[in-house]
Amino acid sequence: MNKLPMNQPKPSAINTLRRQGMNHLVTVLSVLSTILVLAPLVAILVYLIYKGASSLNLAFFTHIPAPVGEPGGGMANSIVGSGVILLLASLMGIPIGIAAGIYLAEFGRGRLLANAIRFTADVLNGVPSIVMGISIYSLIVMRQKHFSALAGGVALAIMMVPTITRTTEEMLATVPHAIREAALGLGVPKWRTVLSISLRTASPGIITGCMLAFARVAGETAPLLFTALGNQFWSFKLNEPIAALPLQIYVYAISPYDEWHRLAWAGSLVLIVMIMIAVTLVRIFANRGVLKGAS
Amino acid sequence: MSLTRMTTEREPGTPLTLPSLAPAQFAAPPGPEPVEAGPSPIREFLSKRGSGRFADSSFAAVMLVCALSIFAIVLFIFFILISRSKLSLTAFGWKFFTREAWDPVAGDFGALPFIFGTLASSFLALLMAVPLALGVAIFLTELCPRPLRAPISFLTELLAAIPSVVYGLWAVFVLVPIMRDNLGPFLYKTLGWTGFFEGSNFGVGLLTAGIILAIMILPIISSLTRDIMTAVPNSQREGVLALGATRWEMIRTGVLRNSRIGIVGAVMLGLGRALGETMAVTMVIGNHPNIGKSLFAPANTLASVIAGEFSEATGDLYLSALIEIGLALFLVTIVVNAIARLMVWAVTRGAPARVA
Amino acid sequence: MGVGIQVENLNAWYGNTHTLQDINLHIPANHATALIGPSGCGKSTFVRCLNRMHETNPIARATGTIRMGDLDVYKDASPVEIRRRVGMVFQRPNPFPTMSIYDNVASGLKLNGFRNRRILDETVERSLKQAALWEEVKDDLKKKSGASLSGGQQQRMCIARALAVDPEVLLMDEPASALDPVSTSKIEDLIFQLKSQYTIVIVTHNMQQAARVAENTGFFLNGKLVEFDSTHKIFTNPRDKRTEDYITGRFG
């Protein structure tokens, strides 16, 4: 290969230059776009920490909102309210999601029904959260004639199900078939094999999926607008309107008062920190899971 | 094979000679008989355990019911939205989607301004997000130094973890002033002749909504595109590089061409998200039913009109019209997501599920 | 103590493939029986029919009669009950990765709801001794994961796990095919020890192994049992031409 065939044109210098130039241009462009994408993230985080941290104080975590015009006040009831709604949502969404994932991975392999359910779950995952909100409003709030924490919990639970279902299925699929056979061969019933062997082996990944679903709905506002509604006071009853952190941030953000804007920033910072903690825990779990799978 | 196989004829009954197996190697009969014990407690316990048939079939049934509940959820949303929007469905019929009127006082409703607002803001968002997302994905899969890869993809995924309402808050207090005081006037001066940047600029409007949407859908598109591009086998890259291609030519012919269906699917998933995105858009779009050429003008989307007016909707027809808008949003996002999923599935079959 | 197994007119299918055709044989109690044949001949399917493991694959089915002692495997009991009486060792060691050595061995009892700690302790020790693994692992029974052992140790742990439920029959599906020669010979020694107490059926593609451990040998070809006889007879004076071709290595 030390001679080019006669009939093949020699690459011209200009052509090479053009190709090299194009190559460099694309490299620069892709680096630039990465910077452009990361810039808003950094901007948002920096601004959030700057604005939020300066408005955070102990009262934020211990007080309920102050009336208009009065300084001070906090979001204690919103933080607790978010906790209540998320607990309700997790209690409903996580078991159903995991069970559906178990069906897809352990009972439905290769069946048409399972494929249809898998596809529906993926599509449901993309249904806008506001649609969930008005559906649950139509189902629960219109019937009961009042807004409630329960309605908010159901709306968020429905949003958690498809994510958890799909992660559970994917994680169960990584459990080697030989391990299931070992348990079945010992005369362990299938239900016990699924719960004690498959599910337990896949548990790091499944926990990851649940945390991701949790983190995702923790910041949701739209499904709560017409279900949980929000509340300026303490409320622990499931059939009454309840405050939630994202709702309160929204109300304060579009209000005309500076004091409330400050609280909105503080609330956002708290919300983000809570979600970040969840996501970071997920990362740690996921990494542990990977190591376990390799051994 | 059978032709070359050697066969030796052998008289029936004569022993075979197997050089590798001396007779001493054959298994001897088992050693001394073990002492016979009574039935062990283990054998006794296990023989008393049930057949497990009932537990197994009820377990399978419960799992199936939970899986079917996913169907039930989708069907339930569909039917409840239809039944609650009947009033508006019968009052306006299909014309609902082509009427421009939105007059709660007169009870006259049409969804066209919101359809326009949704499509325009989503289109703007895709216009900005797709090239950037492709750039990021190319950078992460093909160019990025290895130690930087994990932190950068972690950061882009963090973008996806920020709640919509926080994006909205940031947009209201940072993006809107920038639009009003810097970017808006600049665009008017340089591109005002196109007619897209006309009218008074308050900082809120279609363009601002498009920008915040672009920021929000970027991580979805880029992380999915990255997964799809990673799924392209290295042999494809090496094959193109071996022909003397530059890195860009390798990316274009070896990677992008092989993953284009998946990338289109990822873009569609981003579109599905943009169409239904509510809070951040509601906070910056201006909330005015309006169809116009100017990107500075306030508008309203299907999702934002529900968020903004649902709780104040007085009168059954008003509420019903808003629910019909929700129904339209539901159906459109289902179709967009279904097409997108099929496209992504076609490329990354078996790759892990992603929160999108 | 083991029981004999009587197989009559056993037929098995995977989808439309007829993998076992009219199998009839008697496997004597408390002896080792080897099943040999080229890969894909149906010998693995056959042992999986014995404890109804083949049913775990939704496209598989089987007809015929299998009697284990006085129990009709396909009529008198559920698959779960059959498998509790029949231990199975698989081709590759398959320890439960999340469990300690102790829990791995005790799993057949624990997962079936057995709670007596004293008997569990005794059983784990007894089974590990039977599997000749006790001395190697007795110090970190509960500390080490079952997956942290070497391949040969894992397989012996899987044998201990199968023995812990006190089975009557022990099925081994090419138990040494994934192991090195030293581990293989340990497994063979083990089979030799165990066959006085259990009815052992071992699938192997290694003819020397069959000759070393089994009193009886069956030769499978294309889903049919070509010949079944004492190992000595099969290897020195087979009745069938195809058996002879196979054991003398003249097979396609």
Short mmCIF file of C-alpha atoms in Angstrom, two decimals, chain C:
data_model
loop_
_atom_site.label_atom_id
_atom_site.label_comp_id
_atom_site.label_asym_id
_atom_site.label_seq_id
_atom_site.Cartn_x
_atom_site.Cartn_y
_atom_site.Cartn_z
CA MET C 1 -33.14 -43.37 51.75
CA GLY C 2 -33.78 -43.12 48.05
CA VAL C 3 -36.59 -44.55 46.01
CA GLY C 4 -36.61 -46.15 42.61
CA ILE C 5 -38.00 -44.33 39.58
CA GLN C 6 -40.19 -46.00 36.99
CA VAL C 7 -40.65 -44.11 33.72
CA GLU C 8 -43.32 -45.21 31.24
CA ASN C 9 -44.03 -43.79 27.80
CA LEU C 10 -42.56 -40.40 28.59
CA ASN C 11 -42.89 -37.87 25.76
CA ALA C 12 -41.86 -34.24 25.97
CA TRP C 13 -42.12 -31.24 23.68
CA TYR C 14 -40.63 -27.78 23.51
CA GLY C 15 -43.08 -25.87 21.37
CA ASN C 16 -43.37 -28.11 18.33
CA THR C 17 -40.09 -29.92 18.85
CA HIS C 18 -40.59 -33.47 20.08
CA THR C 19 -37.60 -33.62 22.42
CA LEU C 20 -38.32 -36.93 24.17
CA GLN C 21 -39.98 -39.86 22.44
CA ASP C 22 -41.47 -42.84 24.27
CA ILE C 23 -38.95 -43.18 27.05
CA ASN C 24 -39.30 -46.27 29.22
CA LEU C 25 -36.83 -47.15 31.94
CA HIS C 26 -36.36 -48.10 35.55
CA ILE C 27 -33.87 -46.23 37.68
CA PRO C 28 -32.99 -48.36 40.73
CA ALA C 29 -33.01 -46.91 44.22
CA ASN C 30 -29.76 -45.98 45.98
CA HIS C 31 -27.60 -46.32 42.92
CA ALA C 32 -26.08 -43.81 40.57
CA THR C 33 -27.43 -43.82 37.04
CA ALA C 34 -25.65 -41.92 34.29
CA LEU C 35 -27.28 -40.52 31.18
CA ILE C 36 -24.98 -39.92 28.25
CA GLY C 37 -25.42 -38.75 24.71
CA PRO C 38 -24.46 -35.91 22.37
CA SER C 39 -25.70 -32.41 23.21
CA GLY C 40 -29.30 -31.82 22.27
CA CYS C 41 -30.17 -35.52 22.60
CA GLY C 42 -32.78 -34.93 25.31
CA LYS C 43 -30.90 -36.15 28.39
CA SER C 44 -31.24 -32.80 30.18
CA THR C 45 -34.91 -32.59 29.26
CA PHE C 46 -35.34 -36.06 30.69
CA VAL C 47 -33.99 -35.20 34.15
CA ARG C 48 -35.97 -31.96 34.14
CA CYS C 49 -39.10 -34.02 33.54
CA LEU C 50 -38.30 -36.13 36.61
CA ASN C 51 -38.84 -33.19 38.99
CA ARG C 52 -41.16 -31.29 36.66
CA MET C 53 -38.67 -28.47 36.19
CA HIS C 54 -39.32 -28.43 32.45
CA GLU C 55 -42.79 -27.03 33.23
CA THR C 56 -41.20 -23.74 34.28
CA ASN C 57 -40.80 -23.05 30.58
CA PRO C 58 -44.27 -22.05 29.32
CA ILE C 59 -43.81 -23.67 25.90
CA ALA C 60 -42.76 -27.06 27.30
CA ARG C 61 -45.09 -29.99 28.03
CA ALA C 62 -44.82 -33.70 28.74
CA THR C 63 -47.03 -36.82 28.74
CA GLY C 64 -46.54 -40.27 30.23
CA THR C 65 -46.09 -41.69 33.69
CA ILE C 66 -43.26 -41.28 36.14
CA ARG C 67 -43.42 -43.14 39.44
CA MET C 68 -41.08 -42.26 42.27
CA GLY C 69 -41.46 -44.98 44.86
CA ASP C 70 -45.22 -45.19 45.21
CA LEU C 71 -45.82 -41.60 44.11
CA ASP C 72 -47.11 -40.74 40.63
CA VAL C 73 -45.13 -37.59 39.84
CA TYR C 74 -47.61 -36.13 37.38
CA LYS C 75 -50.82 -37.14 39.15
CA ASP C 76 -50.42 -37.30 42.91
CA ALA C 77 -48.70 -34.05 43.72
CA SER C 78 -47.94 -30.50 42.64
CA PRO C 79 -44.58 -29.65 41.10
CA VAL C 80 -43.61 -27.92 44.34
CA GLU C 81 -44.21 -31.08 46.38
CA ILE C 82 -42.24 -33.21 43.91
CA ARG C 83 -39.29 -30.84 43.93
CA ARG C 84 -39.14 -30.93 47.72
CA ARG C 85 -38.46 -34.67 47.48
CA VAL C 86 -36.02 -34.40 44.61
CA GLY C 87 -32.79 -32.44 44.88
CA MET C 88 -31.33 -30.89 41.76
CA VAL C 89 -27.82 -29.72 40.95
CA PHE C 90 -27.41 -27.64 37.82
CA GLN C 91 -24.82 -27.33 35.12
CA ARG C 92 -23.36 -24.14 36.51
CA PRO C 93 -23.12 -23.39 40.21
CA ASN C 94 -26.03 -21.08 41.02
CA PRO C 95 -25.67 -19.80 44.58
CA PHE C 96 -28.09 -17.14 45.81
CA PRO C 97 -25.88 -14.05 45.58
CA THR C 98 -27.53 -12.13 48.41
CA MET C 99 -27.22 -14.96 50.95
CA SER C 100 -24.43 -16.16 53.22
CA ILE C 101 -23.10 -19.69 52.90
CA TYR C 102 -25.29 -20.75 55.81
CA ASP C 103 -28.42 -19.22 54.32
CA ASN C 104 -27.67 -20.72 50.93
CA VAL C 105 -27.51 -24.21 52.37
CA ALA C 106 -30.52 -23.64 54.61
CA SER C 107 -32.53 -21.88 51.87
CA GLY C 108 -34.60 -24.90 50.86
CA LEU C 109 -35.82 -25.18 54.44
CA LYS C 110 -36.04 -21.51 55.36
CA LEU C 111 -37.87 -20.49 52.18
CA ASN C 112 -40.35 -23.27 52.85
CA GLY C 113 -41.04 -21.88 56.30
CA PHE C 114 -38.87 -24.13 58.48
CA ARG C 115 -37.94 -22.19 61.62
CA ASN C 116 -36.32 -24.60 64.13
CA ARG C 117 -32.86 -23.06 64.68
CA ARG C 118 -31.30 -26.13 66.25
CA ILE C 119 -32.31 -28.47 63.45
CA LEU C 120 -31.30 -25.85 60.87
CA ASP C 121 -27.83 -25.64 62.39
CA GLU C 122 -27.51 -29.40 62.46
CA THR C 123 -28.76 -29.75 58.90
CA VAL C 124 -26.39 -27.14 57.51
CA GLU C 125 -23.47 -28.88 59.19
CA ARG C 126 -24.60 -32.33 58.08
CA SER C 127 -25.15 -31.24 54.47
CA LEU C 128 -21.87 -29.37 54.22
CA LYS C 129 -20.07 -32.41 55.62
CA GLN C 130 -21.83 -34.66 53.12
CA ALA C 131 -20.74 -32.27 50.37
CA ALA C 132 -17.17 -32.32 51.73
CA LEU C 133 -17.19 -28.55 52.15
CA TRP C 134 -17.56 -28.24 55.91
CA GLU C 135 -13.86 -27.99 56.76
CA GLU C 136 -13.30 -25.27 54.17
CA VAL C 137 -16.13 -22.97 55.19
CA LYS C 138 -17.06 -23.73 58.79
CA ASP C 139 -15.35 -20.57 60.14
CA ASP C 140 -17.21 -18.05 58.01
CA LEU C 141 -20.55 -19.72 57.43
CA LYS C 142 -22.56 -16.59 58.15
CA LYS C 143 -19.92 -14.02 57.28
CA LYS C 144 -19.17 -14.89 53.68
CA SER C 145 -21.52 -14.64 50.74
CA GLY C 146 -22.16 -17.86 48.88
CA ALA C 147 -21.04 -16.13 45.71
CA SER C 148 -17.60 -15.40 47.16
CA LEU C 149 -16.52 -19.07 47.04
CA SER C 150 -14.56 -20.58 44.16
CA GLY C 151 -16.48 -22.30 41.36
CA GLY C 152 -15.82 -25.81 42.67
CA GLN C 153 -16.74 -24.80 46.21
CA GLN C 154 -19.90 -23.13 44.93
CA GLN C 155 -20.95 -26.32 43.20
CA ARG C 156 -20.35 -28.36 46.33
CA MET C 157 -22.35 -25.77 48.27
CA CYS C 158 -25.16 -26.22 45.75
CA ILE C 159 -24.99 -29.96 46.36
CA ALA C 160 -25.18 -29.32 50.11
CA ARG C 161 -28.16 -27.04 49.47
CA ALA C 162 -29.90 -29.83 47.56
CA LEU C 163 -29.09 -32.38 50.28
CA ALA C 164 -30.32 -30.13 53.09
CA VAL C 165 -33.97 -30.78 52.23
CA ASP C 166 -33.26 -34.50 52.76
CA PRO C 167 -34.33 -35.58 49.27
CA GLU C 168 -34.95 -39.13 48.08
CA VAL C 169 -33.58 -38.52 44.64
CA LEU C 170 -30.68 -36.33 43.56
CA LEU C 171 -30.64 -35.11 39.95
CA MET C 172 -27.40 -33.74 38.58
CA ASP C 173 -27.39 -32.02 35.22
CA GLU C 174 -23.76 -32.04 34.07
CA PRO C 175 -22.64 -30.94 37.53
CA ALA C 176 -18.95 -30.74 36.67
CA SER C 177 -19.03 -29.37 33.15
CA ALA C 178 -18.13 -25.84 34.28
CA LEU C 179 -15.39 -26.94 36.69
CA ASP C 180 -11.65 -27.58 36.59
CA PRO C 181 -10.31 -31.17 36.79
CA VAL C 182 -9.51 -31.03 40.52
CA SER C 183 -12.99 -29.80 41.41
CA THR C 184 -14.48 -32.34 39.03
CA SER C 185 -12.76 -35.22 40.76
CA LYS C 186 -13.99 -33.91 44.13
CA ILE C 187 -17.55 -33.89 42.81
CA GLU C 188 -17.13 -37.42 41.49
CA ASP C 189 -15.83 -38.62 44.85
CA LEU C 190 -18.86 -37.02 46.38
CA ILE C 191 -21.29 -38.79 44.08
CA PHE C 192 -19.54 -42.03 44.95
CA GLN C 193 -20.07 -41.36 48.64
CA LEU C 194 -23.67 -40.24 48.30
CA LYS C 195 -25.08 -42.95 46.11
CA SER C 196 -25.57 -45.40 48.95
CA GLN C 197 -28.09 -43.03 50.52
CA TYR C 198 -29.77 -41.36 47.54
CA THR C 199 -30.97 -42.37 44.13
CA ILE C 200 -28.68 -40.33 41.92
CA VAL C 201 -29.32 -39.51 38.27
CA ILE C 202 -26.40 -37.76 36.61
CA VAL C 203 -26.36 -36.30 33.15
CA THR C 204 -22.92 -36.08 31.65
CA HIS C 205 -21.23 -35.75 28.30
CA ASN C 206 -18.08 -37.15 29.76
CA MET C 207 -18.09 -40.93 29.29
CA GLN C 208 -15.21 -41.57 31.65
CA GLN C 209 -17.18 -39.79 34.31
CA ALA C 210 -20.21 -42.02 33.70
CA ALA C 211 -18.00 -45.08 33.87
CA ARG C 212 -16.37 -43.96 37.10
CA VAL C 213 -19.46 -43.11 39.14
CA ALA C 214 -22.51 -44.94 37.81
CA GLU C 215 -23.70 -48.55 38.05
CA ASN C 216 -26.17 -48.06 35.21
CA THR C 217 -25.96 -45.97 32.10
CA GLY C 218 -28.50 -44.86 29.55
CA PHE C 219 -27.60 -43.62 26.09
CA PHE C 220 -29.85 -40.97 24.54
CA LEU C 221 -29.87 -40.01 20.88
CA ASN C 222 -32.24 -37.63 19.09
CA GLY C 223 -34.82 -37.76 21.86
CA LYS C 224 -34.83 -41.55 22.15
CA LEU C 225 -33.37 -43.81 24.80
CA VAL C 226 -31.24 -46.05 22.61
CA GLU C 227 -29.92 -48.34 25.27
CA PHE C 228 -30.07 -48.72 29.02
CA ASP C 229 -28.00 -51.26 30.87
CA SER C 230 -25.33 -51.72 33.46
CA THR C 231 -22.45 -49.35 32.88
CA HIS C 232 -20.08 -52.25 32.43
CA LYS C 233 -22.26 -53.73 29.71
CA ILE C 234 -22.75 -50.41 27.92
CA PHE C 235 -19.07 -49.67 27.80
CA THR C 236 -17.79 -53.12 26.97
CA ASN C 237 -20.52 -54.84 25.04
CA PRO C 238 -23.27 -52.52 23.85
CA ARG C 239 -26.21 -54.07 22.07
CA ASP C 240 -26.81 -51.17 19.74
CA LYS C 241 -24.52 -50.10 16.95
CA ARG C 242 -25.19 -46.40 17.66
CA THR C 243 -24.13 -46.78 21.31
CA GLU C 244 -20.94 -48.41 20.22
CA ASP C 245 -20.22 -45.67 17.71
CA TYR C 246 -20.79 -43.03 20.38
CA ILE C 247 -18.66 -44.54 23.15
CA THR C 248 -15.82 -45.39 20.83
CA GLY C 249 -15.81 -41.77 19.68
CA ARG C 250 -16.78 -42.56 16.14
CA PHE C 251 -19.84 -40.42 16.26
CA GLY C 252 -20.32 -37.71 13.58
#
